[in-house]
Amino acid sequence: SPSLSLDVAECDRLFTDWYTAHHGKGSVETLTRLQSFVTRYRPVPGENQLARHVDGRSVHGSIILGLPTDDPFEGGGVTVWDGSPQTTDYYPILSGDICFLDRCVWHQGNPITAGTRWGIV
């Protein structure tokens, strides 16, 4: 199984740097992780994707980290709708990839068609 050298503390540091670059110095006094959870996608109805959504009104940003899998997947990734005018971007999110989302950004976990996809949010 592939290894993952990025840990949650490193994700926090990278996110703080990214958020500060986008919102200015002092925009992050203390980073507070509201929750972290592992997601598993399998190619069966109801488990193969996460529908388009926003991560809650009190969430100022989110991190999606692709985790290793022993069952390589096909499909997946994340689609993000953001900006004004709105753009649509696709990110594959493979093992070790990290995606930062700003507050109130619409996104979805795209369907997989084979294998098992793991991630931590």
mmCIF file of C-alpha atoms in Angstrom:
data_model
loop_
_atom_site.group_PDB
_atom_site.id
_atom_site.type_symbol
_atom_site.label_atom_id
_atom_site.label_comp_id
_atom_site.label_asym_id
_atom_site.label_seq_id
_atom_site.Cartn_x
_atom_site.Cartn_y
_atom_site.Cartn_z
ATOM 1 C CA SER A 1 0.000 0.000 0.000
ATOM 2 C CA PRO A 2 1.316 3.498 -0.809
ATOM 3 C CA SER A 3 2.559 5.505 2.151
ATOM 4 C CA LEU A 4 1.410 8.968 3.102
ATOM 5 C CA SER A 5 3.950 11.321 4.629
ATOM 6 C CA LEU A 6 1.574 14.268 5.195
ATOM 7 C CA ASP A 7 -0.023 14.309 8.648
ATOM 8 C CA VAL A 8 -2.911 16.347 10.049
ATOM 9 C CA ALA A 9 -0.623 18.882 11.776
ATOM 10 C CA GLU A 10 1.167 19.503 8.477
ATOM 11 C CA CYS A 11 -2.214 19.933 6.752
ATOM 12 C CA ASP A 12 -3.128 22.533 9.394
ATOM 13 C CA ARG A 13 0.122 24.425 8.729
ATOM 14 C CA LEU A 14 -0.343 24.325 4.956
ATOM 15 C CA PHE A 15 -3.962 25.433 5.272
ATOM 16 C CA THR A 16 -2.991 28.344 7.564
ATOM 17 C CA ASP A 17 -0.379 29.472 5.031
ATOM 18 C CA TRP A 18 -2.868 29.179 2.144
ATOM 19 C CA TYR A 19 -5.667 30.975 4.026
ATOM 20 C CA THR A 20 -3.332 33.787 5.106
ATOM 21 C CA ALA A 21 -2.123 34.226 1.515
ATOM 22 C CA HIS A 22 -5.744 34.611 0.362
ATOM 23 C CA HIS A 23 -7.147 36.667 3.242
ATOM 24 C CA GLY A 24 -4.143 38.623 4.501
ATOM 25 C CA LYS A 25 -1.787 38.694 7.441
ATOM 26 C CA GLY A 26 -3.575 38.173 10.741
ATOM 27 C CA SER A 27 -6.560 36.420 9.153
ATOM 28 C CA VAL A 28 -5.754 33.286 11.174
ATOM 29 C CA GLU A 29 -5.183 33.908 14.872
ATOM 30 C CA THR A 30 -5.726 30.314 15.956
ATOM 31 C CA LEU A 31 -6.682 27.453 13.691
ATOM 32 C CA THR A 32 -9.468 25.348 15.174
ATOM 33 C CA ARG A 33 -10.398 22.098 13.486
ATOM 34 C CA LEU A 34 -14.140 21.633 14.072
ATOM 35 C CA GLN A 35 -14.078 18.000 13.016
ATOM 36 C CA SER A 36 -12.031 15.602 10.957
ATOM 37 C CA PHE A 37 -13.452 12.449 9.461
ATOM 38 C CA VAL A 38 -12.521 9.732 7.005
ATOM 39 C CA THR A 39 -14.658 9.215 3.929
ATOM 40 C CA ARG A 40 -14.879 5.979 1.963
ATOM 41 C CA TYR A 41 -16.301 5.825 -1.525
ATOM 42 C CA ARG A 42 -17.232 2.505 -3.120
ATOM 43 C CA PRO A 43 -18.808 1.935 -6.558
ATOM 44 C CA VAL A 44 -22.285 1.183 -5.195
ATOM 45 C CA PRO A 45 -25.341 3.461 -5.111
ATOM 46 C CA GLY A 46 -25.297 5.782 -2.107
ATOM 47 C CA GLU A 47 -21.568 5.238 -1.440
ATOM 48 C CA ASN A 48 -19.904 6.268 -4.696
ATOM 49 C CA GLN A 49 -20.049 10.079 -4.335
ATOM 50 C CA LEU A 50 -20.956 13.035 -2.147
ATOM 51 C CA ALA A 51 -23.495 15.401 -3.692
ATOM 52 C CA ARG A 52 -22.831 19.095 -4.300
ATOM 53 C CA HIS A 53 -22.786 20.987 -0.980
ATOM 54 C CA VAL A 54 -21.227 23.749 1.155
ATOM 55 C CA ASP A 55 -19.452 22.793 4.395
ATOM 56 C CA GLY A 56 -21.602 24.772 6.832
ATOM 57 C CA ARG A 57 -22.061 28.408 7.767
ATOM 58 C CA SER A 58 -19.564 28.390 10.649
ATOM 59 C CA VAL A 59 -16.815 26.742 8.578
ATOM 60 C CA HIS A 60 -14.252 29.227 7.261
ATOM 61 C CA GLY A 61 -12.409 26.660 5.166
ATOM 62 C CA SER A 62 -11.938 22.957 4.570
ATOM 63 C CA ILE A 63 -9.150 20.540 3.731
ATOM 64 C CA ILE A 64 -9.576 17.387 1.657
ATOM 65 C CA LEU A 65 -6.662 14.940 1.774
ATOM 66 C CA GLY A 66 -6.486 11.891 -0.488
ATOM 67 C CA LEU A 67 -5.543 8.749 1.449
ATOM 68 C CA PRO A 68 -3.806 5.592 0.197
ATOM 69 C CA THR A 69 -5.900 2.633 -0.938
ATOM 70 C CA ASP A 70 -5.150 -1.044 -1.541
ATOM 71 C CA ASP A 71 -8.032 -1.113 -4.053
ATOM 72 C CA PRO A 72 -7.197 1.463 -6.785
ATOM 73 C CA PHE A 73 -10.227 3.497 -7.840
ATOM 74 C CA GLU A 74 -11.430 4.948 -11.113
ATOM 75 C CA GLY A 75 -13.275 8.248 -11.343
ATOM 76 C CA GLY A 76 -13.668 10.325 -8.213
ATOM 77 C CA GLY A 77 -11.987 13.612 -7.507
ATOM 78 C CA VAL A 78 -13.625 16.848 -6.447
ATOM 79 C CA THR A 79 -15.493 19.421 -8.516
ATOM 80 C CA VAL A 80 -15.473 22.978 -7.114
ATOM 81 C CA TRP A 81 -17.683 25.919 -8.107
ATOM 82 C CA ASP A 82 -16.221 29.225 -6.937
ATOM 83 C CA GLY A 83 -15.670 32.875 -7.699
ATOM 84 C CA SER A 84 -17.438 35.702 -9.408
ATOM 85 C CA PRO A 85 -17.930 35.059 -12.224
ATOM 86 C CA GLN A 86 -18.290 31.459 -11.133
ATOM 87 C CA THR A 87 -15.747 28.956 -12.409
ATOM 88 C CA THR A 88 -15.916 25.182 -12.337
ATOM 89 C CA ASP A 89 -12.699 23.339 -11.500
ATOM 90 C CA TYR A 90 -11.942 19.626 -11.234
ATOM 91 C CA TYR A 91 -9.249 18.171 -8.949
ATOM 92 C CA PRO A 92 -8.423 14.432 -9.121
ATOM 93 C CA ILE A 93 -7.403 14.104 -5.391
ATOM 94 C CA LEU A 94 -5.115 11.089 -5.533
ATOM 95 C CA SER A 95 -3.271 9.648 -2.525
ATOM 96 C CA GLY A 96 -1.294 12.452 -0.864
ATOM 97 C CA ASP A 97 -3.078 15.233 -2.783
ATOM 98 C CA ILE A 98 -4.554 18.046 -0.731
ATOM 99 C CA CYS A 99 -7.329 20.460 -1.669
ATOM 100 C CA PHE A 100 -8.100 23.650 0.270
ATOM 101 C CA LEU A 101 -11.577 25.154 0.094
ATOM 102 C CA ASP A 102 -12.542 28.645 1.219
ATOM 103 C CA ARG A 103 -15.749 29.296 3.148
ATOM 104 C CA CYS A 104 -19.102 28.889 1.398
ATOM 105 C CA VAL A 105 -17.600 27.176 -1.664
ATOM 106 C CA TRP A 106 -19.852 24.678 -3.451
ATOM 107 C CA HIS A 107 -18.131 21.359 -4.117
ATOM 108 C CA GLN A 108 -18.845 17.656 -4.558
ATOM 109 C CA GLY A 109 -17.064 14.325 -4.302
ATOM 110 C CA ASN A 110 -17.378 12.947 -7.822
ATOM 111 C CA PRO A 111 -18.577 9.365 -8.392
ATOM 112 C CA ILE A 112 -16.095 6.519 -8.543
ATOM 113 C CA THR A 113 -16.772 3.638 -10.916
ATOM 114 C CA ALA A 114 -14.356 1.017 -9.536
ATOM 115 C CA GLY A 115 -12.175 0.383 -6.488
ATOM 116 C CA THR A 116 -12.262 2.195 -3.149
ATOM 117 C CA ARG A 117 -11.394 5.843 -2.623
ATOM 118 C CA TRP A 118 -10.414 7.082 0.853
ATOM 119 C CA GLY A 119 -10.027 10.659 2.049
ATOM 120 C CA ILE A 120 -9.906 12.699 5.209
ATOM 121 C CA VAL A 121 -11.819 15.968 5.534
#
